[in-house]
Tab-separated table of C-alpha atoms in Angstrom:
chain	number	residue	atom	x	y	z
A	20	ILE	CA	0.000	0.000	0.000
A	21	ILE	CA	2.893	2.359	0.761
A	22	GLY	CA	4.278	1.727	-2.722
A	23	LEU	CA	0.885	2.472	-4.274
A	24	VAL	CA	0.510	5.723	-2.342
A	25	LEU	CA	4.012	6.870	-3.290
A	26	SER	CA	3.274	6.045	-6.930
A	27	VAL	CA	0.090	8.116	-6.835
A	28	ILE	CA	1.909	11.116	-5.364
A	29	THR	CA	4.802	10.835	-7.822
A	30	TYR	CA	2.592	10.437	-10.874
A	31	ALA	CA	0.393	13.352	-9.812
A	32	ALA	CA	3.376	15.644	-9.227
A	33	ILE	CA	5.187	14.845	-12.481
A	34	ASN	CA	2.076	14.863	-14.645
A	35	ALA	CA	0.954	18.177	-13.182
A	36	VAL	CA	4.142	19.716	-14.574
A	37	ILE	CA	3.907	17.838	-17.878
A	38	SER	CA	0.264	18.712	-18.506
A	39	ARG	CA	0.782	22.403	-17.744
A	40	TYR	CA	3.736	22.600	-20.111
A	41	ALA	CA	1.890	20.710	-22.851
A	42	MET	CA	-1.116	23.046	-22.617
A	43	LYS	CA	1.133	26.093	-22.534
A	44	THR	CA	3.167	25.158	-25.616
A	45	GLY	CA	0.813	22.886	-27.565
A	46	LEU	CA	3.758	20.627	-28.357
A	47	SER	CA	3.268	16.891	-28.714
A	48	VAL	CA	5.845	14.431	-27.404
A	49	ALA	CA	7.161	13.942	-30.933
A	50	LEU	CA	7.519	17.692	-31.534
A	51	PHE	CA	9.176	18.268	-28.164
A	52	SER	CA	11.534	15.367	-28.803
A	53	ARG	CA	12.332	16.863	-32.193
A	54	VAL	CA	13.174	20.209	-30.577
A	55	LEU	CA	15.631	18.462	-28.259
A	56	PHE	CA	17.129	15.840	-30.556
A	57	GLY	CA	16.197	16.830	-34.103
A	58	ARG	CA	14.496	14.493	-36.564
A	59	THR	CA	15.948	11.474	-34.820
A	60	GLY	CA	14.163	12.532	-31.651
A	61	ALA	CA	10.786	12.664	-33.378
A	62	THR	CA	11.356	9.183	-34.780
A	63	LEU	CA	12.425	7.897	-31.374
A	64	ALA	CA	9.250	9.196	-29.714
A	65	THR	CA	7.101	7.548	-32.386
A	66	LEU	CA	8.903	4.221	-31.950
A	67	ILE	CA	8.440	4.359	-28.169
A	68	PHE	CA	4.712	5.007	-28.609
A	69	PHE	CA	4.523	2.152	-31.106
A	70	ALA	CA	6.323	-0.318	-28.837
A	71	THR	CA	4.200	0.663	-25.837
A	72	ALA	CA	0.933	0.304	-27.747
A	73	ILE	CA	1.976	-3.116	-29.065
A	74	TYR	CA	2.967	-4.285	-25.586
A	75	TYR	CA	-0.317	-3.284	-23.962
A	76	SER	CA	-2.471	-4.561	-26.809
A	77	VAL	CA	-0.755	-7.962	-26.697
A	78	PHE	CA	-0.728	-8.265	-22.899
A	79	GLU	CA	-4.249	-7.006	-22.242
A	80	GLY	CA	-5.612	-8.859	-25.256
A	81	SER	CA	-4.064	-12.052	-23.895
A	82	VAL	CA	-5.680	-11.508	-20.499
A	83	ILE	CA	-9.110	-11.044	-22.100
A	84	ALA	CA	-8.581	-14.118	-24.283
A	85	ILE	CA	-7.719	-16.229	-21.239
A	86	ALA	CA	-10.846	-14.968	-19.483
A	87	ILE	CA	-12.996	-15.871	-22.508
A	88	HIS	CA	-11.364	-19.299	-22.682
A	89	ASP	CA	-12.083	-19.913	-18.995
A	90	TYR	CA	-15.705	-18.839	-19.334
A	91	VAL	CA	-16.406	-20.624	-22.629
A	92	SER	CA	-14.640	-23.925	-22.080
A	93	SER	CA	-15.620	-25.214	-25.524
A	94	MET	CA	-13.505	-22.480	-27.129
A	95	SER	CA	-9.786	-23.154	-27.422
A	96	LEU	CA	-7.302	-20.542	-26.274
A	97	ASN	CA	-6.165	-19.896	-29.845
A	98	GLN	CA	-9.771	-19.335	-30.898
A	99	ALA	CA	-10.169	-16.890	-28.019
A	100	TYR	CA	-7.061	-15.020	-29.182
A	101	LEU	CA	-8.521	-14.817	-32.689
A	102	LEU	CA	-11.841	-13.540	-31.350
A	103	VAL	CA	-10.109	-10.756	-29.408
A	104	VAL	CA	-8.188	-9.698	-32.515
A	105	LEU	CA	-11.297	-9.755	-34.717
A	106	TYR	CA	-13.371	-7.541	-32.435
A	107	SER	CA	-10.656	-5.204	-31.133
A	108	VAL	CA	-8.652	-4.277	-34.227
A	109	PRO	CA	-11.593	-2.671	-36.113
A	110	LEU	CA	-12.241	-0.460	-33.072
A	111	ILE	CA	-9.067	1.570	-33.641
A	112	PHE	CA	-9.739	2.635	-37.224
A	113	GLY	CA	-10.536	6.257	-38.103
A	114	SER	CA	-13.815	7.669	-36.856
A	115	VAL	CA	-14.567	4.466	-34.938
A	116	GLN	CA	-11.821	5.405	-32.487
A	117	ASN	CA	-13.379	8.844	-31.954
A	118	TRP	CA	-16.732	7.197	-31.314
A	119	MET	CA	-15.117	4.814	-28.826
A	120	ASP	CA	-13.559	7.741	-26.943
A	121	LYS	CA	-17.018	9.245	-26.449
A	122	LEU	CA	-18.483	5.865	-25.511
A	123	ASN	CA	-15.790	5.344	-22.872
A	124	GLY	CA	-16.832	8.609	-21.248
A	125	VAL	CA	-20.433	7.396	-21.083
A	126	LEU	CA	-19.389	3.998	-19.725
A	127	LEU	CA	-17.258	5.391	-16.881
A	128	PRO	CA	-20.176	5.572	-14.378
A	129	PHE	CA	-21.038	1.960	-15.210
A	130	TYR	CA	-17.442	0.992	-14.488
A	131	LEU	CA	-17.704	2.599	-11.060
A	132	ILE	CA	-21.002	0.838	-10.402
A	133	GLY	CA	-19.490	-2.455	-11.522
A	134	LEU	CA	-16.476	-1.977	-9.258
A	135	VAL	CA	-18.675	-1.392	-6.222
A	136	ALA	CA	-20.921	-4.317	-7.185
A	137	LEU	CA	-17.871	-6.562	-7.501
A	138	VAL	CA	-16.699	-5.776	-3.972
A	139	VAL	CA	-20.209	-6.189	-2.534
A	140	MET	CA	-20.755	-9.513	-4.320
A	141	THR	CA	-17.362	-10.784	-3.195
A	142	ILE	CA	-18.098	-10.021	0.450
A	143	ALA	CA	-21.599	-11.495	0.158
A	144	GLU	CA	-20.252	-14.707	-1.377
A	145	TYR	CA	-17.015	-15.233	0.558
A	146	GLY	CA	-17.351	-12.949	3.564
A	147	TYR	CA	-14.843	-10.324	4.629
A	148	SER	CA	-11.409	-11.118	5.942
A	149	SER	CA	-8.408	-8.882	6.515
A	150	ALA	CA	-6.137	-11.571	5.052
A	151	TRP	CA	-5.825	-9.596	1.804
A	152	LEU	CA	-3.976	-6.898	3.733
A	153	HIS	CA	-1.242	-9.402	4.541
A	154	MET	CA	-0.829	-11.090	1.162
A	155	GLY	CA	2.704	-11.968	0.190
A	156	PRO	CA	4.972	-14.736	-1.047
A	157	ALA	CA	4.953	-18.088	0.724
A	158	SER	CA	8.528	-17.468	1.853
A	159	GLY	CA	7.398	-14.537	3.979
A	160	PRO	CA	7.427	-10.727	3.785
A	161	VAL	CA	9.797	-9.179	1.256
A	162	GLU	CA	12.352	-6.745	2.610
A	163	ASN	CA	11.667	-3.237	1.280
A	164	GLY	CA	8.569	-4.531	-0.489
A	165	TRP	CA	7.175	-1.002	-0.676
A	166	TRP	CA	10.171	0.050	-2.754
A	167	GLN	CA	9.753	-2.887	-5.108
A	168	CYS	CA	6.098	-1.973	-5.592
A	169	PHE	CA	7.014	1.652	-6.259
A	170	SER	CA	9.790	0.735	-8.692
A	171	TYR	CA	7.462	-1.639	-10.570
A	172	PHE	CA	5.101	1.265	-11.169
A	173	MET	CA	8.056	3.246	-12.499
A	174	GLY	CA	7.961	0.734	-15.334
A	175	VAL	CA	4.823	2.399	-16.678
A	176	TRP	CA	6.103	5.964	-16.466
A	177	ILE	CA	6.011	5.671	-20.234
A	178	LEU	CA	2.296	6.441	-19.908
A	179	MET	CA	3.260	10.000	-19.009
A	180	MET	CA	3.932	10.465	-22.711
A	181	TYR	CA	0.234	9.858	-23.296
A	182	THR	CA	-0.585	12.441	-20.637
A	183	TRP	CA	1.513	14.921	-22.592
A	184	ASP	CA	-0.183	14.215	-25.911
A	185	TYR	CA	-3.695	14.416	-24.448
A	186	ALA	CA	-3.010	17.460	-22.295
A	187	ARG	CA	-1.744	19.567	-25.189
A	188	PHE	CA	-5.319	19.827	-26.480
A	189	GLY	CA	-6.442	21.538	-23.276
A	190	ARG	CA	-7.057	25.266	-23.076
A	191	LYS	CA	-4.447	27.361	-21.306
A	192	GLN	CA	-7.043	28.892	-18.986
A	193	ASP	CA	-8.006	25.388	-17.821
A	194	ALA	CA	-4.436	24.341	-17.042
A	195	SER	CA	-4.851	24.522	-13.259
A	196	PHE	CA	-7.965	22.345	-13.275
A	197	HIS	CA	-6.523	19.746	-15.635
A	198	SER	CA	-3.194	19.516	-13.826
A	199	ARG	CA	-4.874	19.129	-10.426
A	200	PHE	CA	-7.753	16.830	-11.335
A	201	ASN	CA	-7.771	15.218	-14.788
A	202	PHE	CA	-4.019	14.578	-14.703
A	203	GLY	CA	-3.523	15.020	-10.976
A	204	LEU	CA	-4.049	13.399	-7.597
A	205	PRO	CA	-7.760	12.429	-7.915
A	206	PHE	CA	-7.184	10.651	-11.223
A	207	TYR	CA	-4.190	8.625	-10.058
A	208	THR	CA	-5.733	7.921	-6.670
A	209	PHE	CA	-8.531	6.121	-8.442
A	210	THR	CA	-6.453	4.639	-11.264
A	211	PHE	CA	-3.687	3.176	-9.121
A	212	LEU	CA	-4.684	3.157	-5.460
A	213	ILE	CA	-8.391	2.297	-5.487
A	214	ASN	CA	-8.197	-0.093	-8.434
A	215	GLY	CA	-5.062	-1.632	-6.953
A	216	LEU	CA	-6.640	-2.188	-3.541
A	217	VAL	CA	-9.760	-3.699	-5.092
A	218	GLY	CA	-7.591	-5.999	-7.202
A	219	ILE	CA	-5.594	-7.144	-4.165
A	220	PHE	CA	-8.806	-7.703	-2.215
A	221	ILE	CA	-10.378	-9.761	-5.009
A	222	ALA	CA	-7.238	-11.836	-5.599
A	223	GLY	CA	-6.864	-12.456	-1.873
A	224	THR	CA	-10.510	-13.299	-1.222
A	225	ILE	CA	-11.741	-15.345	-4.184
A	226	PRO	CA	-9.884	-18.666	-4.475
A	227	THR	CA	-8.558	-19.362	-7.968
A	228	PRO	CA	-6.736	-22.476	-9.204
A	229	GLY	CA	-3.055	-22.153	-9.975
A	230	GLY	CA	-2.213	-19.583	-7.334
A	231	LEU	CA	-1.614	-15.872	-7.811
A	232	THR	CA	-0.758	-14.891	-11.404
A	233	GLU	CA	-1.150	-11.944	-13.777
A	234	VAL	CA	-4.676	-13.113	-14.618
A	235	SER	CA	-5.840	-14.120	-11.131
A	236	VAL	CA	-8.067	-11.075	-10.680
A	237	VAL	CA	-9.693	-11.478	-14.096
A	238	LYS	CA	-10.379	-15.163	-13.498
A	239	ALA	CA	-11.804	-14.390	-10.072
A	240	ILE	CA	-14.127	-11.723	-11.489
A	241	VAL	CA	-15.411	-14.030	-14.238
A	242	GLU	CA	-15.893	-16.825	-11.711
A	243	LEU	CA	-17.952	-14.548	-9.472
A	244	MET	CA	-19.938	-12.472	-11.977
A	245	GLY	CA	-20.071	-14.737	-15.009
A	246	VAL	CA	-20.644	-13.019	-18.338
A	247	TRP	CA	-21.079	-9.637	-16.622
A	248	GLY	CA	-17.581	-9.931	-15.226
A	249	LEU	CA	-16.319	-10.762	-18.692
A	250	ILE	CA	-18.000	-7.670	-20.120
């Protein structure tokens, strides 16, 4: 939890500076990189974005495919992978992506409702125990575990580049609001801390075969909520 809190504070502080600068100058990451390093810099920024997008699409797509495979046992894992590709790739083309951005804004309240419902259903089904607060490896507590947690989250500092590119579209007169809220402490408190705590609680409360893995939470949600958890 200490590592999560430190990550929230760090992300909020750095992104507050980044978002203000992006709104002030209107520069994208690629343009700023070009100012610093010339044409090579612009190419480098594009390649980093490309690699990051590929990584997350492959990893998150794999998690969804595994969840589908677990829920629909008659479907092989390879078929689940194909299904994820077939429905997700068309969603990034042209105007469809703009439509999806608007839809995501509409769906946000439903996500919050679903998150609360998930916690309530978990407690109703399995009861509440504080054991999730003491989760750790079988060998015992890890020395400086908070630092390891914090440093792991440093691995996704790359997402700050996305903050920059989104923030540059903001109006200069709204810079204070955006830097404090949309790209500040409230946003990262929910994104990292609240979601992280819920994930730890679910993984530590709902028993899943195979022990704790990268997909434990997803499997637990599907097991508890069925198709609604999959959605």
